[in-house]
mmCIF file of C-alpha atoms in Angstrom:
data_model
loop_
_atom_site.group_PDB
_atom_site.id
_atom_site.type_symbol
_atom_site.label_atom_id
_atom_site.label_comp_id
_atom_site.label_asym_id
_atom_site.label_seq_id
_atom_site.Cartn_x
_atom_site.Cartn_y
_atom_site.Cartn_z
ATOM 1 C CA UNK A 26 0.000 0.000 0.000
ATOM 2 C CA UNK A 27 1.432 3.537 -1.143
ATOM 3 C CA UNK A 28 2.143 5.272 1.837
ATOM 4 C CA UNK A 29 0.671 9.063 1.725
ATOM 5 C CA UNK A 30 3.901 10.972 0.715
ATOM 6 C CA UNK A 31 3.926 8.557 -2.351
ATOM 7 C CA UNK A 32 0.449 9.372 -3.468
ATOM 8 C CA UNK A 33 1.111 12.946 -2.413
ATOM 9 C CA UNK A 34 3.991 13.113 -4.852
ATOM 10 C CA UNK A 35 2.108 11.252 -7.570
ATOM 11 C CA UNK A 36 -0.637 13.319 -7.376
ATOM 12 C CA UNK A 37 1.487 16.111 -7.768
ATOM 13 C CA UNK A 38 3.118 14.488 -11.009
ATOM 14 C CA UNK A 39 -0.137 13.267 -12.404
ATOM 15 C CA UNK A 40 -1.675 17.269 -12.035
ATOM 16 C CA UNK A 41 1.547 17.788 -14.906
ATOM 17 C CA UNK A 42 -0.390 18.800 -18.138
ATOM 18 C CA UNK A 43 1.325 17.719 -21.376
ATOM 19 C CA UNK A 44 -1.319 18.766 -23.837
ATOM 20 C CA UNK A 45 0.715 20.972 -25.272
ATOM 21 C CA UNK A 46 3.435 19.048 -26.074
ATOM 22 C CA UNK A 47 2.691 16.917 -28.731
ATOM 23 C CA UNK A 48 1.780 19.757 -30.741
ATOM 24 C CA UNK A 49 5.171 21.237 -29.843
ATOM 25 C CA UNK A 50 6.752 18.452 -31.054
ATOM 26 C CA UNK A 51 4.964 18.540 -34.537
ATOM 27 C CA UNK A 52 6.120 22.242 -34.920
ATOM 28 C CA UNK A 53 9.028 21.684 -33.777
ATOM 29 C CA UNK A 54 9.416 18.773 -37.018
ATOM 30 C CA UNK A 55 8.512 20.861 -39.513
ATOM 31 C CA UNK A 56 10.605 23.979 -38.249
ATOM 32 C CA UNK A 57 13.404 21.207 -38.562
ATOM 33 C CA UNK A 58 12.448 20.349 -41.855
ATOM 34 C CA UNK A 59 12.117 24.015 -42.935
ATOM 35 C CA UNK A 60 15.617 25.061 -41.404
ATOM 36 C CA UNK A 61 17.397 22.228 -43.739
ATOM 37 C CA UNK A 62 15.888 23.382 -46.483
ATOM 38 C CA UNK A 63 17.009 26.881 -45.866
ATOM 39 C CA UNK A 64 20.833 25.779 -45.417
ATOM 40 C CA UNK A 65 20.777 23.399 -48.665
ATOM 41 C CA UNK A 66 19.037 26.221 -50.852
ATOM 42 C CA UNK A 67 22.781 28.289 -49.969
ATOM 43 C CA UNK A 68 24.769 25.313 -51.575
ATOM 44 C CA UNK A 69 21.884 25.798 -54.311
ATOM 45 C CA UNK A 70 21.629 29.354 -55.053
ATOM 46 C CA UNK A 71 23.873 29.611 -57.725
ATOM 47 C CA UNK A 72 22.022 27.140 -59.456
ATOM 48 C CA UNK A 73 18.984 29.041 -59.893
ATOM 49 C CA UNK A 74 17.998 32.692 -60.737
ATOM 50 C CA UNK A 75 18.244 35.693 -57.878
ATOM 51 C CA UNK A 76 14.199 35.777 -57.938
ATOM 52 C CA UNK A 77 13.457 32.449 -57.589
ATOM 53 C CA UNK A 78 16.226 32.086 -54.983
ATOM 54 C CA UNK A 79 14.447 35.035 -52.815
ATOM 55 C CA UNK A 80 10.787 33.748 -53.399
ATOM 56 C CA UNK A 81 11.213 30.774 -51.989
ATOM 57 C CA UNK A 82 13.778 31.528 -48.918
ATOM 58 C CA UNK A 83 10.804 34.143 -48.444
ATOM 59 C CA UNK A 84 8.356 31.674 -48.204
ATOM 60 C CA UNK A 85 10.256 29.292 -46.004
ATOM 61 C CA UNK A 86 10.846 32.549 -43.475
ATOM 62 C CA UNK A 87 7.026 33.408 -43.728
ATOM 63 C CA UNK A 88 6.174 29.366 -42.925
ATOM 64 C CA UNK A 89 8.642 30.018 -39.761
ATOM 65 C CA UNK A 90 7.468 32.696 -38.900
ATOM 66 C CA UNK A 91 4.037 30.744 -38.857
ATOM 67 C CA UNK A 92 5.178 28.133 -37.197
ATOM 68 C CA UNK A 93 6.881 30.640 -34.249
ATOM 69 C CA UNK A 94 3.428 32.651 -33.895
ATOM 70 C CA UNK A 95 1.675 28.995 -33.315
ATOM 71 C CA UNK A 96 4.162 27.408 -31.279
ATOM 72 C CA UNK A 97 4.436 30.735 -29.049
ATOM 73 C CA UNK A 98 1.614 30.059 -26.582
ATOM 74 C CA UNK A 99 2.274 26.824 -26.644
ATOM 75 C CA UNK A 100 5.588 26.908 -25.152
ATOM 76 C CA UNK A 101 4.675 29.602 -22.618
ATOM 77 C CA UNK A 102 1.520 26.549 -21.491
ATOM 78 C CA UNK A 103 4.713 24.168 -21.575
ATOM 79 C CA UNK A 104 6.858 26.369 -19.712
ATOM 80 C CA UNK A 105 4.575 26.922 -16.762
ATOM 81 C CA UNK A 106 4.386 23.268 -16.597
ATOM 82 C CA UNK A 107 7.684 22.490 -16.427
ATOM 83 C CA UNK A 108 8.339 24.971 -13.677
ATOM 84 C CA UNK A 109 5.628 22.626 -11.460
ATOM 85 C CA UNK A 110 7.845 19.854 -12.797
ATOM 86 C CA UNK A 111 10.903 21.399 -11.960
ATOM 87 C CA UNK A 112 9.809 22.622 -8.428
ATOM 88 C CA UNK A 113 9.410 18.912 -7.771
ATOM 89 C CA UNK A 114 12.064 17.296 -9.032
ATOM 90 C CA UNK A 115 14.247 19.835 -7.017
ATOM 91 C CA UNK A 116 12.416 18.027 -4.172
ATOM 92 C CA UNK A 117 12.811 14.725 -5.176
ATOM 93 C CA UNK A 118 16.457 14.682 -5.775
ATOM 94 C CA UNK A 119 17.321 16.803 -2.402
ATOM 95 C CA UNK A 120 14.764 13.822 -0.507
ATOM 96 C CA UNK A 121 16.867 11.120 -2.388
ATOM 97 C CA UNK A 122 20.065 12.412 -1.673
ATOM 98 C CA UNK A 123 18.449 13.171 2.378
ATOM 99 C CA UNK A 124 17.777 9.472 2.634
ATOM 100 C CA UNK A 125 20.629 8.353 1.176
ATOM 101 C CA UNK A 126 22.904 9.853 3.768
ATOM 102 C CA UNK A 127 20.451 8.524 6.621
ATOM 103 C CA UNK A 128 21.284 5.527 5.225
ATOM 104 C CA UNK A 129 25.030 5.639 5.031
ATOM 105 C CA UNK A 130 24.435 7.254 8.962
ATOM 106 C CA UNK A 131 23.062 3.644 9.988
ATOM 107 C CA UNK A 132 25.606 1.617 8.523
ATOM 108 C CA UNK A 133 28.297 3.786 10.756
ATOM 109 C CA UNK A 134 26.432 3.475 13.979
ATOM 110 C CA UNK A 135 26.274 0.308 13.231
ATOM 111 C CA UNK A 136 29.824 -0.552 12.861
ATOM 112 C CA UNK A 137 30.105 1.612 15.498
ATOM 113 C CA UNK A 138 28.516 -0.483 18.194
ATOM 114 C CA UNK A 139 25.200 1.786 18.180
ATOM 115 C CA UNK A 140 22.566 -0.949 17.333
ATOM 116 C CA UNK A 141 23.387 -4.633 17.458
ATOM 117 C CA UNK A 142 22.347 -6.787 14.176
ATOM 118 C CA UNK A 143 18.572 -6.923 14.695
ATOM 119 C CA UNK A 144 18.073 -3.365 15.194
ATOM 120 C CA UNK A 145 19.968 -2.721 12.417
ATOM 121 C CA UNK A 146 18.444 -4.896 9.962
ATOM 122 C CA UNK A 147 15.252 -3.510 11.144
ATOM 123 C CA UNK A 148 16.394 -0.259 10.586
ATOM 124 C CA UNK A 149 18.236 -0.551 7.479
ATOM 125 C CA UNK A 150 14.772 -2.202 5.877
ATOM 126 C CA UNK A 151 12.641 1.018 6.942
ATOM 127 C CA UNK A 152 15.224 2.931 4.976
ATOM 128 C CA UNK A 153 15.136 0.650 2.291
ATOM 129 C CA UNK A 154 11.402 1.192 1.852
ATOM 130 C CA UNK A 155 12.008 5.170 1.627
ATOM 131 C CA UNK A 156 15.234 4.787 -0.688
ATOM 132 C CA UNK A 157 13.257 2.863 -3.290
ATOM 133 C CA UNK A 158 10.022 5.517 -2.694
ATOM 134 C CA UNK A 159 12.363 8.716 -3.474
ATOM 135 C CA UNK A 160 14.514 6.806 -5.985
ATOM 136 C CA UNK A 161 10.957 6.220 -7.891
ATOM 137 C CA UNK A 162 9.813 9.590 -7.484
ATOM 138 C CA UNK A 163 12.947 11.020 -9.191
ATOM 139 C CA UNK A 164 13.169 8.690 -12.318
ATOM 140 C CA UNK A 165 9.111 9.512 -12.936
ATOM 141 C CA UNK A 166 10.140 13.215 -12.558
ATOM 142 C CA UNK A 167 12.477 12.640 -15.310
ATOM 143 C CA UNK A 168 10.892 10.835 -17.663
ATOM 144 C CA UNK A 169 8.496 13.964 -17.594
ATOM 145 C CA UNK A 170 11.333 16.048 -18.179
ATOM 146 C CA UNK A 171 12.527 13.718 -20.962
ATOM 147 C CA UNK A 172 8.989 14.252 -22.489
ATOM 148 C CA UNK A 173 9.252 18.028 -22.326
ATOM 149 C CA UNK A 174 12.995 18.497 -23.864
ATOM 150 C CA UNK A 175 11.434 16.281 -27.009
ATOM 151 C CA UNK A 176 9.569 19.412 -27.663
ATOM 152 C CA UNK A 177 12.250 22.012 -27.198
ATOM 153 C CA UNK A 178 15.844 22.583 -29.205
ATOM 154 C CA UNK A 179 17.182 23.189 -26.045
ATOM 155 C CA UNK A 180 16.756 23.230 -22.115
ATOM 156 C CA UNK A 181 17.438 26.959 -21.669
ATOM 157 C CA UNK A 182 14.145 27.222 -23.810
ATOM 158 C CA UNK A 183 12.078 25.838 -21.175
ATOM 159 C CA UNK A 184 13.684 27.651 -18.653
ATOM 160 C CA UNK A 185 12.695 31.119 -19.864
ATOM 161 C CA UNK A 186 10.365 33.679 -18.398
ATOM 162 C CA UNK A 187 7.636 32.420 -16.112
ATOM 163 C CA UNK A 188 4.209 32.525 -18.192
ATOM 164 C CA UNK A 189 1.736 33.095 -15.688
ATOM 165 C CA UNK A 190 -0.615 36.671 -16.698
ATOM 166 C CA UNK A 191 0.292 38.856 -14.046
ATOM 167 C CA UNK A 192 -2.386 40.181 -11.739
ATOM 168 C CA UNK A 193 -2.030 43.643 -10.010
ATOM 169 C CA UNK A 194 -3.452 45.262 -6.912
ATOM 170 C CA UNK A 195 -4.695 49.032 -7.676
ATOM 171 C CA UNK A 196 -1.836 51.092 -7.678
ATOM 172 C CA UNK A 197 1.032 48.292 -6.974
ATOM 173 C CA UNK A 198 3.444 47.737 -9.404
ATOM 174 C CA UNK A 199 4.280 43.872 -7.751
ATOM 175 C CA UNK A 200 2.837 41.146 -10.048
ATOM 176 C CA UNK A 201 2.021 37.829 -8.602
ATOM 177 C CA UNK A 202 1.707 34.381 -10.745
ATOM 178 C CA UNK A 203 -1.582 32.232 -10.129
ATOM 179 C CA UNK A 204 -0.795 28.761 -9.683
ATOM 180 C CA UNK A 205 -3.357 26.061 -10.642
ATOM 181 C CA UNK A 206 -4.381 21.875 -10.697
ATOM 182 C CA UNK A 207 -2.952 20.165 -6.997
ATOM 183 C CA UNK A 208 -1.612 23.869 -5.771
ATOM 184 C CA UNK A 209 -1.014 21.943 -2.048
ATOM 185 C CA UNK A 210 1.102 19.271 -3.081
ATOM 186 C CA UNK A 211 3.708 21.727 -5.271
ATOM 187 C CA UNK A 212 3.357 24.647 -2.856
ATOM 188 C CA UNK A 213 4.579 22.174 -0.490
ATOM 189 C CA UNK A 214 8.048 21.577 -2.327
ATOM 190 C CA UNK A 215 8.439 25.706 -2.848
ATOM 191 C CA UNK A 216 9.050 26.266 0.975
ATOM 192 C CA UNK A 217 9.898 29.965 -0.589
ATOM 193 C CA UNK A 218 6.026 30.894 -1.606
ATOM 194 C CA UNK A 219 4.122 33.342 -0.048
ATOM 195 C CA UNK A 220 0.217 33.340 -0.001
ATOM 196 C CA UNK A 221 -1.341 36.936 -0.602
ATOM 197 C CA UNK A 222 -4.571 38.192 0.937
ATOM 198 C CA UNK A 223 -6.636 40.021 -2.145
ATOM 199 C CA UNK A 224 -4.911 41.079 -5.769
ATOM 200 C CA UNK A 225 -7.975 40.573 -7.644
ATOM 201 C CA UNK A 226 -7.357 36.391 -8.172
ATOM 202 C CA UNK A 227 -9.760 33.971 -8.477
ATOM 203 C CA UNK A 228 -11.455 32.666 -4.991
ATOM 204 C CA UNK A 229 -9.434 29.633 -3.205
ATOM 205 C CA UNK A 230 -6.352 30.414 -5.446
ATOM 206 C CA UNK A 231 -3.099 30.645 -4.156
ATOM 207 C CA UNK A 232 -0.970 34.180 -5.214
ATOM 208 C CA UNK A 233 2.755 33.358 -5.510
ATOM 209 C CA UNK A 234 5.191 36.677 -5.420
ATOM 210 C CA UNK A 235 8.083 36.338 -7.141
ATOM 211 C CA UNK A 236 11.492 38.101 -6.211
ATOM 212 C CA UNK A 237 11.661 42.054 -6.168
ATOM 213 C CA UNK A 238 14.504 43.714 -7.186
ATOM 214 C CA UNK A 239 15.029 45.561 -4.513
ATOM 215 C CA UNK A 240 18.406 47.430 -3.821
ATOM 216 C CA UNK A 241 21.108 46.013 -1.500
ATOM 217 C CA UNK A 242 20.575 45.867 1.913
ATOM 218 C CA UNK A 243 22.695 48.039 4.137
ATOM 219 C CA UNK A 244 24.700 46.175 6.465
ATOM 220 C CA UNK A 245 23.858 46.934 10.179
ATOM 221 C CA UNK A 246 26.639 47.486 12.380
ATOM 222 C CA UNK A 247 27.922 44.909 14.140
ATOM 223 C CA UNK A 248 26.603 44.443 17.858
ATOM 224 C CA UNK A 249 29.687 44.895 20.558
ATOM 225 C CA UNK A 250 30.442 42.324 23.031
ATOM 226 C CA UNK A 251 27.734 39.790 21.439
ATOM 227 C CA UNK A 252 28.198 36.320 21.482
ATOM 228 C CA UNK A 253 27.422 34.537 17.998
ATOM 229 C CA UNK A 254 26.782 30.586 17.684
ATOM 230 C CA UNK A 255 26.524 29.083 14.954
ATOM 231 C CA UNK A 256 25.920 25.793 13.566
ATOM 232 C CA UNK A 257 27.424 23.503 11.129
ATOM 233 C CA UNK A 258 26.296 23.561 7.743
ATOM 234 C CA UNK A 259 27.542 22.127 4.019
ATOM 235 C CA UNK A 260 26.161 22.251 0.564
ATOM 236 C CA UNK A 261 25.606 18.792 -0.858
ATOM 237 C CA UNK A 262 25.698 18.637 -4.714
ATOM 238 C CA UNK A 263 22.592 17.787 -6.589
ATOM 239 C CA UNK A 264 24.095 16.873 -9.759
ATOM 240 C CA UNK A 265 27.309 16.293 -12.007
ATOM 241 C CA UNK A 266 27.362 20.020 -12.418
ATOM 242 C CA UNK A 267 27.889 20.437 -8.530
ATOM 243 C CA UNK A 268 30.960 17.676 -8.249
ATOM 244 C CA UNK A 269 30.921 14.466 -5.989
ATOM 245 C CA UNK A 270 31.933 16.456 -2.578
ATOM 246 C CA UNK A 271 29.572 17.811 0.117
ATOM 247 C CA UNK A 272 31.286 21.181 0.865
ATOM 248 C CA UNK A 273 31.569 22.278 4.626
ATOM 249 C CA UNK A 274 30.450 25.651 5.252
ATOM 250 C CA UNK A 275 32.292 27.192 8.535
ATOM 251 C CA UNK A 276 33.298 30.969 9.793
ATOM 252 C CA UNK A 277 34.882 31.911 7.075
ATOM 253 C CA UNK A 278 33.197 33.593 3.877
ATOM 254 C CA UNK A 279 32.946 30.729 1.115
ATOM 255 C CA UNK A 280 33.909 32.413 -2.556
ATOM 256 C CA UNK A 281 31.943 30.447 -5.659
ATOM 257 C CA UNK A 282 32.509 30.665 -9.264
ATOM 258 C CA UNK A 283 34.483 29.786 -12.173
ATOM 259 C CA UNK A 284 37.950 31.007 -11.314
ATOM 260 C CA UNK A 285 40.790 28.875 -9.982
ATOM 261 C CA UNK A 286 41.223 31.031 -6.843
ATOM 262 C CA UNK A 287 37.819 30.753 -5.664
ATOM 263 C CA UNK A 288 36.883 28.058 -1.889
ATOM 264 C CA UNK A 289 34.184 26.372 -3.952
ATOM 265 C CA UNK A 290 35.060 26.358 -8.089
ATOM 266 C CA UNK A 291 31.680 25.476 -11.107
ATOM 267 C CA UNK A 292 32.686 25.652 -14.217
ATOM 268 C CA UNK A 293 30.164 25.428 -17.177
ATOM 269 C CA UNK A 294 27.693 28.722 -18.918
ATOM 270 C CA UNK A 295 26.396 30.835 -16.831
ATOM 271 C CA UNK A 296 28.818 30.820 -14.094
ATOM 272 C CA UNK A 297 30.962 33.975 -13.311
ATOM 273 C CA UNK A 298 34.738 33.996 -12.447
ATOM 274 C CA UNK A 299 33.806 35.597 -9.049
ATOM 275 C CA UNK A 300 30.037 34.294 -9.342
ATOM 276 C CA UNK A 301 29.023 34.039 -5.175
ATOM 277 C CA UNK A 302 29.715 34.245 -1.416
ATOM 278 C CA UNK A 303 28.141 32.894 1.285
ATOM 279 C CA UNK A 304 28.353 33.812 4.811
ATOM 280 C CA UNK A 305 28.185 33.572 8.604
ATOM 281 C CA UNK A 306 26.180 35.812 9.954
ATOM 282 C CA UNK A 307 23.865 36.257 13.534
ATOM 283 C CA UNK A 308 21.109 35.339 11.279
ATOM 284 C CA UNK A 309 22.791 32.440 9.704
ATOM 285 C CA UNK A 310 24.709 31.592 6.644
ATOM 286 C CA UNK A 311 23.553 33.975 4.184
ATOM 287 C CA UNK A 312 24.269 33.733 0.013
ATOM 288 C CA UNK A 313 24.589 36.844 -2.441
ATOM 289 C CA UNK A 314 25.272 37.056 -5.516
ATOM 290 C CA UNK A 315 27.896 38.941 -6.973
ATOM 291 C CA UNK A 316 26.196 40.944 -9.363
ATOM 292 C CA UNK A 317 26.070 38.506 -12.129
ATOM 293 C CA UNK A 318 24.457 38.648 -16.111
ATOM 294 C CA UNK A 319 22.804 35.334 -15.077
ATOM 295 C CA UNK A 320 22.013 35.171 -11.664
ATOM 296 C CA UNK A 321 22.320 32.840 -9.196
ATOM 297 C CA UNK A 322 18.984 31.205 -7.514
ATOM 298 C CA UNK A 323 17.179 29.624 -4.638
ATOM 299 C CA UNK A 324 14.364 27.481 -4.482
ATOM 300 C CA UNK A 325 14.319 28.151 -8.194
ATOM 301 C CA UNK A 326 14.066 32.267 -7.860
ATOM 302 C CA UNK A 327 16.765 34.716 -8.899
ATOM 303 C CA UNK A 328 18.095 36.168 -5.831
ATOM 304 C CA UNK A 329 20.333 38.918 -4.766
ATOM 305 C CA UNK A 330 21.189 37.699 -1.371
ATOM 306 C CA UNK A 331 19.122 35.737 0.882
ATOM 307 C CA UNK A 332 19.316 34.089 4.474
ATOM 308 C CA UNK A 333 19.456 30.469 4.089
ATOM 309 C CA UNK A 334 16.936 28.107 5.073
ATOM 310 C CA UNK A 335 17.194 24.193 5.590
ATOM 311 C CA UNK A 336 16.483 22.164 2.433
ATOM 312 C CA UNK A 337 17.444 25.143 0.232
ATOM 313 C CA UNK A 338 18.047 24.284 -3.516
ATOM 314 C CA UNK A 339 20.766 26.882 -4.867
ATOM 315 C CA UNK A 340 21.909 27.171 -8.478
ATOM 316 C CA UNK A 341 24.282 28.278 -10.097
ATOM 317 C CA UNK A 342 24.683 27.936 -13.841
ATOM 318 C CA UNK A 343 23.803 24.181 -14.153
ATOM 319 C CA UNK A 344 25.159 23.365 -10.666
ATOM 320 C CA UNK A 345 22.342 22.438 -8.015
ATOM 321 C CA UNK A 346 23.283 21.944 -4.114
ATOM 322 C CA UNK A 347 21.109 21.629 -1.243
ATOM 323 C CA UNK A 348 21.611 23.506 1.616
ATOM 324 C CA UNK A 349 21.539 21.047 5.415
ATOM 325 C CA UNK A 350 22.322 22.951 8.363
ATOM 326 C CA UNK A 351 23.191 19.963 11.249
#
């Protein structure tokens, strides 16, 4: 019998909508098609008289074009859904990779001296049960994901601007995105959402606000005399991106990005030489970014510098860790 976490999650997956993508992928054919024949008409063109040459690269550009106009809502339905999907496999793989180190926890109390055979057998089958759960919820997640890139050229297409029509308060200039299908199960994965009271939405909905671009905090002056504790933290990878090795976080400031000199080096688009920092302070271990063309993220949203929370999914470029204080 599924326990309630596993129909929570495939719930959640099921409320994925994929109408759109077999059209997609049937515009996205014949733009292929239409693209060849553009670059083969160049080895052609001398072969042919200028007029006919530009009548019918004209009329290939005007079937794009076409295509582009038909495919364009379709891709912005597509990329909502694939931000639900996204949202949750964040979750999955940051659960997965939770339960995998509970796991390798038992073994070492184990050997320890901690719990004798029985207990750990009992144990270790509990875990078992969970491991396979998670480990099932990921490779769905990604088979959906698999579906979605068949539609796209490229990933970074389905990772553009959010879709969602903005709705506005009288006289605010904040827009808020309207989520809709099983809002409870993904609003449970985006720790980071924030319901709002009013904005004009439909009754019952839930109004997500995205990041403000706000200007940088000033720093507050330190407080004399005060004691500061801390606890430990690291950054577990999520993905080949992020490397193989959890990375301790401690007192001092961690430096992230491409260069050689930096505590915690990504390479790979979209990562800056001197990309991040995180840290220590009374509130906790706290991540900015370092002005950067593409950003760096958490829980999905472009952030300029943020306290961290437990569970936190950062990203840089294509490098995903999860935050664990403990």
């Amino acid at each position: 019998m599924a326990s309630p976490e596993e129909n929570q999650w495939q719930s959640a997956l099921g409320a994925i909508d994929l109408s759109a993508i077999e059209s997609l992928k049937t515009i996205k054919s014949e733009q292929d098609v239409l693209d060849e024949r553009l670059k083969a008409m160049e080895g052609l063109k001398t072969d042919v008289a200028s007029a006919v040459y530009v009548r019918v690269r004209d009329d290939y550009r005007k079937r794009q074009q076409g295509l582009d106009e038909q495919s364009r809502p379709l891709k912005q339905a597509a990329r909502d859904q694939y931000a639900r999907l996204r949202t949750l496999l964040d979750k999955f793989e940051a659960d997965h990779e939770a339960v995998r180190l509970d796991q390798q926890e038992l073994e070492l109390r184990h050997k320890l001296g901690e719990f004798d055979d029985k207990e750990y057998a009992r144990r270790d089958k509990a875990i078992e049960a969970t491991v396979k759960e998670k480990a099932e919820a990921r490779a769905r997640a990604l088979e959906l994901k698999a579906r979605f890139l068949e539609a796209f050229h490229a990933e970074s297409e389905l990772e553009g601007p959010a879709a969602a029509a903005p709705v506005r308060d009288a006289g605010s200039t904040q827009q808020f995105s309207v989520l809709t299908g099983n809002d409870a199960a993904i609003a449970e994965a985006r720790t980071h959402e924030v319901p709002v009271v009013g904005g004009g939405g439909p009754p019952g909905k839930t109004q997500i606000m995205p990041v403000i671009d706000i200007p940088d905090p000033v720093p507050a002056p330190a407080v004399g005399g005060a004691t500061q504790i801390f606890r430990a933290a690291r950054l577990i990878p999520q993905n080949p991106e992020a490397g193989k090795q959890n990375c301790a976080l401690t007192l001092k400031p961690l430096s992230i990005g491409a260069a050689s000199g930096n505590d915690l080096r990504i390479g790979g688009p979209g990562v800056d030489p001197k990309h991040a920092q995180i840290t220590a302070t009374m509130a906790g271990f706290t991540i900015a970014d370092l002005n950067t063309k593409h950003g760096t993220r958490v829980n999905a949203e472009r952030i300029r510098e943020r306290t961290l929370q437990h569970d936190d999914v950062i990203q840089i470029g294509a490098a995903r860790f999860v935050f664990r204080e403990g």
